[in-house]
Coordinates of N, CA and C and ligand atoms in Angstrom, one line a residue:
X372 N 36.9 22.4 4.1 CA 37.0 23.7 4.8 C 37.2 23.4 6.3
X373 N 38.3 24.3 6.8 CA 38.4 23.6 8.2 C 37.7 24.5 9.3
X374 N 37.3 23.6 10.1 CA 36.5 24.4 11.4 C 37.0 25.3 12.3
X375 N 36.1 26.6 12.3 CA 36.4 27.9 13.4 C 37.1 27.3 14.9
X376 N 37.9 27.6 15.5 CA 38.9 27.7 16.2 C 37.2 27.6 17.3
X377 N 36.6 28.5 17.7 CA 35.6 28.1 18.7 C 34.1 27.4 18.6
X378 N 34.4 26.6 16.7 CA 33.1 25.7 17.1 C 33.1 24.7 18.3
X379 N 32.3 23.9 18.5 CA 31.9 23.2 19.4 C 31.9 22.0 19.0
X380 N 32.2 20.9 19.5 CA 32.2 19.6 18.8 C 30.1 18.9 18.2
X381 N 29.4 20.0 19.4 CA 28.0 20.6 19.2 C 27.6 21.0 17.8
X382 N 28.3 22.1 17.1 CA 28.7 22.6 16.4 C 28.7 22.3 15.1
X383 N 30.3 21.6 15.2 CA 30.6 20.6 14.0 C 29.4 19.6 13.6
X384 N 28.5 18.9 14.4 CA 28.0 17.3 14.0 C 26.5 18.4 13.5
X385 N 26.2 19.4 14.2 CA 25.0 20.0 13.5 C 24.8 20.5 12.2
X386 N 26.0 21.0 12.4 CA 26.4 21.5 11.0 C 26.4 20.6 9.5
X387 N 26.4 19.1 9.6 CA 26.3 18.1 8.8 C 24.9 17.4 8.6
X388 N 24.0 17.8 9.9 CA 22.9 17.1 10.1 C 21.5 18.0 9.1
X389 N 20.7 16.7 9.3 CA 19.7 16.9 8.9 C 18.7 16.8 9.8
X390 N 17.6 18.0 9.6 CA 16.4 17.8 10.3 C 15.5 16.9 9.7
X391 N 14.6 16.4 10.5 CA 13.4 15.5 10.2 C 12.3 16.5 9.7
X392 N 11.8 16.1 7.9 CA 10.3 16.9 8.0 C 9.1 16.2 9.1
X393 N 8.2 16.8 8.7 CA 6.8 16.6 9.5 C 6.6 15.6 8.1
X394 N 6.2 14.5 8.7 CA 5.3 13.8 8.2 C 4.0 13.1 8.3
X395 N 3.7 13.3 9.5 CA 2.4 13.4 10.1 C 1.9 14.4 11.2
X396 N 0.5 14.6 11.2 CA -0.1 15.8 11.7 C 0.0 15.2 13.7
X397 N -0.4 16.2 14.1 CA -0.3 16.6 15.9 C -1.2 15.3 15.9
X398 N -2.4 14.8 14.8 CA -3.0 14.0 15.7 C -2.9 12.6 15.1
X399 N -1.6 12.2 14.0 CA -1.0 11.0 14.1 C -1.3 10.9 12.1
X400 N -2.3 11.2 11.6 CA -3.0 11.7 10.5 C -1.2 12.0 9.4
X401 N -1.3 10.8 8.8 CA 0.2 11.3 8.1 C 0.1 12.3 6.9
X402 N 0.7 12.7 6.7 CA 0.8 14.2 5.7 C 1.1 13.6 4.1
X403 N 1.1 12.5 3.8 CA 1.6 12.6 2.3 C 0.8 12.4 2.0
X404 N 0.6 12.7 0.5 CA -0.9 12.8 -0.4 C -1.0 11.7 -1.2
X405 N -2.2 11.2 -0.9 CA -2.8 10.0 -1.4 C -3.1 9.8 -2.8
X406 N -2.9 8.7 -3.8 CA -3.0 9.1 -5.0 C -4.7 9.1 -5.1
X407 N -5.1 9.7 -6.0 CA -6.5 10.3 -6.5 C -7.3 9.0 -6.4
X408 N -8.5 9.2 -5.7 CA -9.3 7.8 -5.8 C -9.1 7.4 -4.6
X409 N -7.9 7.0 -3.8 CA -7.7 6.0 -3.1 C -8.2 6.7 -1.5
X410 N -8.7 5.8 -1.0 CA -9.2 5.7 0.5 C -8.9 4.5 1.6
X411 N -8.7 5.4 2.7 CA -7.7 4.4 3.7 C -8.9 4.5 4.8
X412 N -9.6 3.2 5.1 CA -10.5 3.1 6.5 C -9.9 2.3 7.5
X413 N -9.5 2.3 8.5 CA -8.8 2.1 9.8 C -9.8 1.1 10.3
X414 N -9.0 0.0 10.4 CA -10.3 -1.2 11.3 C -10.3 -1.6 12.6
X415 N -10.8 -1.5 13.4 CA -11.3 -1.7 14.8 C -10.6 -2.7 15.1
X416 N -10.1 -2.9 15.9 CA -9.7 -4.9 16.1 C -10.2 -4.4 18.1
X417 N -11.3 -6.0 17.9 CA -11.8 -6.0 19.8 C -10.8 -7.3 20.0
X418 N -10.1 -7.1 20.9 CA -9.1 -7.9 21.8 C -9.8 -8.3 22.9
X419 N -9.9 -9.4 23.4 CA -10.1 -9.8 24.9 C -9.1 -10.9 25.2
X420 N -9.7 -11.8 26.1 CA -8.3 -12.6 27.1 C -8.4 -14.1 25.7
X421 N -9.7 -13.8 25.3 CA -9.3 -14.8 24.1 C -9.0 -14.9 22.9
X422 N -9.0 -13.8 22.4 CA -8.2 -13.5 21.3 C -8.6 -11.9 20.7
X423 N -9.2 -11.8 19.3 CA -9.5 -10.9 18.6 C -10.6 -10.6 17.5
X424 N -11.1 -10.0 17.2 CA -12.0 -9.6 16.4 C -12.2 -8.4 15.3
X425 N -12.1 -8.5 14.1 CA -11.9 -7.4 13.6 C -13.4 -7.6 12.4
X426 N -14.1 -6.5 12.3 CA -14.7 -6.5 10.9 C -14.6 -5.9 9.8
X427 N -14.2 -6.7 8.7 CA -13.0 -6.4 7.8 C -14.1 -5.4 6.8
X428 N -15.1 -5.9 6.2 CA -16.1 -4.9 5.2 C -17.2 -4.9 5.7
X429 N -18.1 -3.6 5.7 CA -19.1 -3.6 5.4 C -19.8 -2.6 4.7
X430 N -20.7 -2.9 3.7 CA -20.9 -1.8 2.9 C -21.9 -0.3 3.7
X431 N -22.5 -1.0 5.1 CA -23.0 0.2 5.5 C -21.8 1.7 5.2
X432 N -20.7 1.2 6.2 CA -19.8 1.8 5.8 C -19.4 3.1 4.8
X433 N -20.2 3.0 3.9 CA -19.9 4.0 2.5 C -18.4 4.2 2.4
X434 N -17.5 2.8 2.1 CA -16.4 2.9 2.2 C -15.8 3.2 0.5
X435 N -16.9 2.6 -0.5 CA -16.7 2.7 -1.7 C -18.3 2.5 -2.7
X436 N -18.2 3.0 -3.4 CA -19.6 2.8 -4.5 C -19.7 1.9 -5.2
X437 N -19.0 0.5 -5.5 CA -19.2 -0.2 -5.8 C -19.7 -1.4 -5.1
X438 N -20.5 -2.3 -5.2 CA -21.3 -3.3 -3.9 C -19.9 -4.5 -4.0
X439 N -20.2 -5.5 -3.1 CA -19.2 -6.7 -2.5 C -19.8 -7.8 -3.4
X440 N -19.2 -8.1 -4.2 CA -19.3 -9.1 -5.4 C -18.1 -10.4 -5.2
X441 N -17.8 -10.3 -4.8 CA -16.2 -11.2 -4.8 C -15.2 -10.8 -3.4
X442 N -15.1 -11.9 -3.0 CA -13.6 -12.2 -2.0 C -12.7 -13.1 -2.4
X443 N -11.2 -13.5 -2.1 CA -9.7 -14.0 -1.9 C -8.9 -13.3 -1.0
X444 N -7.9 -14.6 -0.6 CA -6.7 -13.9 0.2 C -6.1 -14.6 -0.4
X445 N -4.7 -13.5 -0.1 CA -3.6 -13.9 -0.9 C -2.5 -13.9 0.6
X446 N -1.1 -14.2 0.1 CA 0.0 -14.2 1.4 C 0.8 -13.6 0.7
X447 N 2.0 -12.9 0.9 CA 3.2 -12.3 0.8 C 4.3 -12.9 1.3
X448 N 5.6 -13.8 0.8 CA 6.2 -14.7 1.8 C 7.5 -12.8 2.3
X449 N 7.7 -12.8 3.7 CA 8.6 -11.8 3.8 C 9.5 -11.5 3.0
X450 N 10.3 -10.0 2.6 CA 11.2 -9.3 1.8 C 10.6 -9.8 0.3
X451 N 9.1 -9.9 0.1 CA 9.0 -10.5 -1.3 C 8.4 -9.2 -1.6
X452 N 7.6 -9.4 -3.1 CA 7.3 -8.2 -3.7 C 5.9 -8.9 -4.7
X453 N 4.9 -8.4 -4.7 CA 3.7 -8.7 -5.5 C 3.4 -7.7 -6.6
X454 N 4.2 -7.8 -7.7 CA 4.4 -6.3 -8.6 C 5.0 -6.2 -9.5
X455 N 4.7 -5.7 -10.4 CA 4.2 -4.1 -10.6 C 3.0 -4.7 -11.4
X456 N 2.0 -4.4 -10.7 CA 0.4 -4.5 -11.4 C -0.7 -3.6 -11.9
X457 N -1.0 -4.0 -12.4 CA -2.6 -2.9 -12.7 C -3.7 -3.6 -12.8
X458 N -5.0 -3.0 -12.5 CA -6.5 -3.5 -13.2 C -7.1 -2.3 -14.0
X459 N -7.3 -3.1 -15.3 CA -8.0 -2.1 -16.2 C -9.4 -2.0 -15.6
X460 N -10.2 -3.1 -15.3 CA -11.8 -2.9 -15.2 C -12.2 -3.4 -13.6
X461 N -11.2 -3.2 -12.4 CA -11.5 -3.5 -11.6 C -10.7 -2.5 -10.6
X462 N -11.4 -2.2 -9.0 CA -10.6 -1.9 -8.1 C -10.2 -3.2 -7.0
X463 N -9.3 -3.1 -6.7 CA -8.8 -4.0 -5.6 C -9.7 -3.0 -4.2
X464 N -9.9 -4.2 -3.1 CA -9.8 -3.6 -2.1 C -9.4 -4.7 -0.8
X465 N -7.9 -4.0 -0.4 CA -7.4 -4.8 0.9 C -7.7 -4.9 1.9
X466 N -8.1 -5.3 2.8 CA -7.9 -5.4 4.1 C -6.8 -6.8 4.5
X467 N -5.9 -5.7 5.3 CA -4.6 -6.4 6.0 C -5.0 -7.1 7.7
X468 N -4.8 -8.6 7.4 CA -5.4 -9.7 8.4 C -3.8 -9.5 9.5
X469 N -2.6 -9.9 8.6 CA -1.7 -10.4 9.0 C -0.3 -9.7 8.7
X470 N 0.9 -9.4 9.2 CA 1.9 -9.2 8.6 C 2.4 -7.1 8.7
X471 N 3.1 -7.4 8.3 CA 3.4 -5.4 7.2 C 3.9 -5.6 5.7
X472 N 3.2 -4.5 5.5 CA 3.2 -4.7 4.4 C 2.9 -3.3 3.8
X473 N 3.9 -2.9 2.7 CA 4.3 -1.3 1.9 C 3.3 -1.5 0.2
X474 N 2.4 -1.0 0.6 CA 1.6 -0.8 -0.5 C 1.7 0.5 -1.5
X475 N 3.1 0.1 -2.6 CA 3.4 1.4 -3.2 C 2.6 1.5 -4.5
X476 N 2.1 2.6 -4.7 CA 1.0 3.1 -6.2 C 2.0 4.1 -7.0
X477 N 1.3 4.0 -8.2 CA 2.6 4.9 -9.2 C 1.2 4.7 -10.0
X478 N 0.9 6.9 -10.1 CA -0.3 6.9 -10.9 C 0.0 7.4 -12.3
X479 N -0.4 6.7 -13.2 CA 0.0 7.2 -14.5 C -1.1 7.4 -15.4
X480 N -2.1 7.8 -15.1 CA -3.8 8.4 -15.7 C -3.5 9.4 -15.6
X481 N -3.6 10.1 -17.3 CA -3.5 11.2 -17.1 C -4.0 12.9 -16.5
X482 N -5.4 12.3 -16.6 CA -6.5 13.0 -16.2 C -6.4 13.0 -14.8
X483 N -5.1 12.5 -13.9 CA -5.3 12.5 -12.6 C -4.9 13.4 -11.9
X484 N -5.1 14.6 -10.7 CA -4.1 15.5 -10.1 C -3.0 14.9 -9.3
X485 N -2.9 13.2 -9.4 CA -1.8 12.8 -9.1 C -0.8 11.8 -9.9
X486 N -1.4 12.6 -11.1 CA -0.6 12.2 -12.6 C 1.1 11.7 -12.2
X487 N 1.8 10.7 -12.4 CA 3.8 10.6 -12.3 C 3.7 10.6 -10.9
X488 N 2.8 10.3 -9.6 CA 3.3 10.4 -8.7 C 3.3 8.9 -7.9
X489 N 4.2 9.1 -7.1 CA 4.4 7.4 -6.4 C 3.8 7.4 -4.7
X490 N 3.4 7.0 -4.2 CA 2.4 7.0 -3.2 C 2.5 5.6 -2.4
X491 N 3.2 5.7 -1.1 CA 3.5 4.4 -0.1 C 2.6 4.5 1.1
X492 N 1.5 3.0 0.9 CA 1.3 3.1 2.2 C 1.4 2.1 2.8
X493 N 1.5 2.1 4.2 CA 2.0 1.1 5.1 C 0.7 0.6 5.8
X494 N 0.3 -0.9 5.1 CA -0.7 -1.8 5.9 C 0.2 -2.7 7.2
X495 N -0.6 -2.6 8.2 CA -0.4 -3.5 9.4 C -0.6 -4.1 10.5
X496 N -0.8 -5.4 10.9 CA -1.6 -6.1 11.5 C -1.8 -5.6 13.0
X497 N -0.9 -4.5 13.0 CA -1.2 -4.0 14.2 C -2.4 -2.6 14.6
X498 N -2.2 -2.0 13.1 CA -3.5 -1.1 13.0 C -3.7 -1.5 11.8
X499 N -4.7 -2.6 11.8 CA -5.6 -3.0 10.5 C -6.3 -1.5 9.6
X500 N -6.5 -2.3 8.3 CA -7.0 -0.9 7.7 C -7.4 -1.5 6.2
X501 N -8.9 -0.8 5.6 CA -8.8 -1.3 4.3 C -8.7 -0.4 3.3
X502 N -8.1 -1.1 2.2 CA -7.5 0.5 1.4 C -8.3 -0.1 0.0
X503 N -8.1 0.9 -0.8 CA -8.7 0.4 -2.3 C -7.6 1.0 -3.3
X504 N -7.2 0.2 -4.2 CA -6.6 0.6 -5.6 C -7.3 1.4 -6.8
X505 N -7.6 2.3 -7.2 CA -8.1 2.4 -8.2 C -7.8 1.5 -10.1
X506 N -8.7 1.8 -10.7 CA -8.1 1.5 -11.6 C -7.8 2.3 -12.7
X507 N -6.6 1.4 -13.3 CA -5.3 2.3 -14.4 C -4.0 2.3 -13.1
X508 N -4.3 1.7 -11.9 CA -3.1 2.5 -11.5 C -1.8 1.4 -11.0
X509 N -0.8 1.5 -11.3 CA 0.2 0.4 -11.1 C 0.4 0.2 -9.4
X510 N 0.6 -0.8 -8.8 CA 0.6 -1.2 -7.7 C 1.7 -2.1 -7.0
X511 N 2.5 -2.1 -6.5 CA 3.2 -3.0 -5.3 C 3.2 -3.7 -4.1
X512 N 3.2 -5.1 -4.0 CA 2.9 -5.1 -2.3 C 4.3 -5.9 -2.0
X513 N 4.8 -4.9 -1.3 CA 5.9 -5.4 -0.8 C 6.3 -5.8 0.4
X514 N 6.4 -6.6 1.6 CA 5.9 -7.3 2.5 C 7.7 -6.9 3.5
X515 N 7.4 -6.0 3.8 CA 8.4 -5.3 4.6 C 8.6 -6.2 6.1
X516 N 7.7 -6.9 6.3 CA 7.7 -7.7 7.8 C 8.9 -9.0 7.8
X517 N 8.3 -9.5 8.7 CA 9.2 -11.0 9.3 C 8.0 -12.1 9.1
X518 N 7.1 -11.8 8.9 CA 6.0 -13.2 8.8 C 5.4 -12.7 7.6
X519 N 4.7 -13.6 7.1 CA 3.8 -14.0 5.9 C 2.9 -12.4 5.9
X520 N 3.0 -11.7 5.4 CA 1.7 -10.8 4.8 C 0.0 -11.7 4.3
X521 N -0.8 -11.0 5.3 CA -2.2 -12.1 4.7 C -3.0 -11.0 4.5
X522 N -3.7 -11.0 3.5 CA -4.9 -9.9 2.9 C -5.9 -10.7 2.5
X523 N -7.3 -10.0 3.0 CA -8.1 -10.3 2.1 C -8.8 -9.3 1.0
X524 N -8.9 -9.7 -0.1 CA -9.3 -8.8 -0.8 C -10.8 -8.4 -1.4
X525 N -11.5 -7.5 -1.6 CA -12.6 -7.8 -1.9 C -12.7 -7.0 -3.5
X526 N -12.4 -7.4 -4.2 CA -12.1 -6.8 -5.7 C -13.6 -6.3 -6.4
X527 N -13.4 -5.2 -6.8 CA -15.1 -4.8 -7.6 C -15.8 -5.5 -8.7
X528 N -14.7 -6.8 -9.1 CA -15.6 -7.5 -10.3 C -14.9 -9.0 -9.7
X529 N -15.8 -10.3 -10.3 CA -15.8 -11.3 -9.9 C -14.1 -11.8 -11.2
X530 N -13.4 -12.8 -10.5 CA -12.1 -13.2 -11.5 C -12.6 -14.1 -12.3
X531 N -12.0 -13.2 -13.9 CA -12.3 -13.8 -14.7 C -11.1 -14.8 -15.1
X532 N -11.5 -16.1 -14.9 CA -10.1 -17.3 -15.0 C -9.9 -17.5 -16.5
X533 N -10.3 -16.6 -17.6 CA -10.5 -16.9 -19.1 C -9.3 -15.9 -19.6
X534 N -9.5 -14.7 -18.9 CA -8.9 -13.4 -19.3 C -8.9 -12.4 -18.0
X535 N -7.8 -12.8 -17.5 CA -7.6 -12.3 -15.6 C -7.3 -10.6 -16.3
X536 N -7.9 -9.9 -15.4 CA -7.8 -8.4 -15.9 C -6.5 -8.0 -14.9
X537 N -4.9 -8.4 -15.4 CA -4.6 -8.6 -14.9 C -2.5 -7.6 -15.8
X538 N -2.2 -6.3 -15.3 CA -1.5 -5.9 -16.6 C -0.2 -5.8 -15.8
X539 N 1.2 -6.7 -16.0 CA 2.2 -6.7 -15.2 C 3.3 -6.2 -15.9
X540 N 4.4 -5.3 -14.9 CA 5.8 -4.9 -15.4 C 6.2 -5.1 -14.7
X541 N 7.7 -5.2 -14.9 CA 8.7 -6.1 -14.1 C 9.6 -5.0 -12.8
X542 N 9.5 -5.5 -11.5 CA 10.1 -5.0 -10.3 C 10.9 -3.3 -10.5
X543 N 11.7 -3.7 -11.6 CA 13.0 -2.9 -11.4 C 12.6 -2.2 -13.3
X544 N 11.4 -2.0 -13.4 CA 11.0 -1.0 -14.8 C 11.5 0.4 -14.2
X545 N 12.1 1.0 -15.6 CA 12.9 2.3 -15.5 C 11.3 3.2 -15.8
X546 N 10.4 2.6 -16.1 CA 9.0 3.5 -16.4 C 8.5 4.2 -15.2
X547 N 8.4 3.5 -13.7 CA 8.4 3.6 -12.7 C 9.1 4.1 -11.6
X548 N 9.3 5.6 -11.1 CA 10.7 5.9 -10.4 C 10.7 5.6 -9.0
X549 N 10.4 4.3 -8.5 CA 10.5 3.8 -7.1 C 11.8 2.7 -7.7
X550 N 12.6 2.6 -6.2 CA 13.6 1.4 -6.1 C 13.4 0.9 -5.4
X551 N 13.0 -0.6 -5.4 CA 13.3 -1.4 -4.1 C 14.1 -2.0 -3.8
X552 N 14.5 -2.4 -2.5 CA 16.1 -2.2 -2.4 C 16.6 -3.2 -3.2
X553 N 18.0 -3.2 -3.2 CA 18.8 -4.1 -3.7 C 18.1 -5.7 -3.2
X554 N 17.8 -7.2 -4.2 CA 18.3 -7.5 -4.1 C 16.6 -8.5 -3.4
X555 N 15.9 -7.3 -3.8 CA 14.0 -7.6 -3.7 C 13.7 -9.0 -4.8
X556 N 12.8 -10.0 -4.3 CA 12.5 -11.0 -5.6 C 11.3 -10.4 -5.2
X557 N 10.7 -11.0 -6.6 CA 9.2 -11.1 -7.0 C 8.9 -10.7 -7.9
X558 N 7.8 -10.2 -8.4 CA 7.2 -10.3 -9.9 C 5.4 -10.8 -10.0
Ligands
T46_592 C1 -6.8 -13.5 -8.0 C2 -7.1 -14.9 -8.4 C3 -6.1 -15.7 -8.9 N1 -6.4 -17.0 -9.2 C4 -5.3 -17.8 -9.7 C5 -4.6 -17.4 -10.9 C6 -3.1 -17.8 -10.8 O1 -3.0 -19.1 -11.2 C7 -2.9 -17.8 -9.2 C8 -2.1 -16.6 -8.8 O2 -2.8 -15.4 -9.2 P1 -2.1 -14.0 -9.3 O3 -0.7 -14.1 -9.8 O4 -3.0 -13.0 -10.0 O5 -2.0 -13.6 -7.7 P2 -1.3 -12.5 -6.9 O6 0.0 -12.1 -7.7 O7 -1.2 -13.0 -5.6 O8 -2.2 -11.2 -7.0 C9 -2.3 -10.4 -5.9 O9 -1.4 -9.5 -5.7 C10 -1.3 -8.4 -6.7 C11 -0.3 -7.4 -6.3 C12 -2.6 -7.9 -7.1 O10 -2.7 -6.8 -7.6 C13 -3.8 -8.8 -7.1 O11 -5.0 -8.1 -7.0 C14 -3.7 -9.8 -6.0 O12 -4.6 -10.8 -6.3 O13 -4.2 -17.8 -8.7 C15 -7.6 -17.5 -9.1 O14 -7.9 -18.7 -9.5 N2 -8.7 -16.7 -8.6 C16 -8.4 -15.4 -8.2 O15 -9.4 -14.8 -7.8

């Protein structure tokens, strides 16, 4: 279709564009909905001329109802992918030391009000934060940064090395409607 004799070159380029939704609120508070279960606590980091300080758990906190039975960390080497996982009888819970890193969830419990939905959130060493996975629910860590992703985890049951409660599908499953880009390793 060709353009009115007095659009504006103004005009023309708006007319193609797209506005930005709101995805976070006036006071930074992001707007997408969290899948069912899951909770995001923001961690403190004290900086001085010598370095930093962060404290990663504590159950005063009431960050979750399950008590601290077990820690590990794991690393993420950049553009890799730690996925597609689940825990039948356990919750994960991260706290991000090091790195960025896209923590995508895909809930498929039925009973959930966030039944088929896919849910990204973005851990980062620059606003530390610890999150929890529920369980049944498939998981991603996909390490979007330039350095090593470092987490420590504090998982709700101790690893069982006989029978790791531990349920994997492969990156690019058609069961799952996220894509990572072309061209993602891992597994
Ligand atoms: C967790 C764990 C693992 N291991 C051994 C078992 C394997 O030989 C090796 C690698 O284990 P896995 O493949 O389970 O690790 P990751 O793929 O890094 O798993 C991590 O990333 C994904 C996304 C998650 O969901 C897990 O919760 C998180 O642990 O370490 C142990 O010996 N002890 C342990 O506590």
């Amino acid at each position: 279709m060709k353009a009115p004799l007095h659009e504006t070159l103004l005009d023309q380029t708006l007319r193609e564009a797209v506005q930005d939704k709101a995805t976070v609120s006036a006071e930074g508070r992001s707007l997408g909905r969290l899948t069912h279960g899951v909770s995001v606590r923001f961690l403190k980091t004290h900086t001085d001329e010598r370095g930093t300080v962060t404290e990663l758990y504590d159950p005063r906190w009431g960050f979750h109802p399950e008590p601290l039975v077990f820690s590990y960390t794991f690393t993420i080497r950049p553009g890799v992918v730690k996925g597609w996982n689940l825990h039948r009888r356990h919750e994960d819970r991260y706290a991000i030391l090091q790195g960025r890193m896209a923590l995508v969830l895909f809930d498929p419990r039925p009973d959930s009000p966030t039944c088929g939905e896919v849910c990204r959130i973005v851990l980062s060493e620059h606003e530390r934060c610890l999150v929890n996975v529920p369980i049944n629910v498939w998981h991603a860590d996909h390490n979007i940064g330039s350095s090593d992703v470092v987490i420590v985890n504090f998982p709700t049951i101790q690893y069982d090395h006989a029978a790791p409660d531990k349920w994997r599908l492969p990156l690019d499953t058609p069961l799952i409607p996220y894509r990572f880009p072309e061209g993602t390793t891992g597994g």
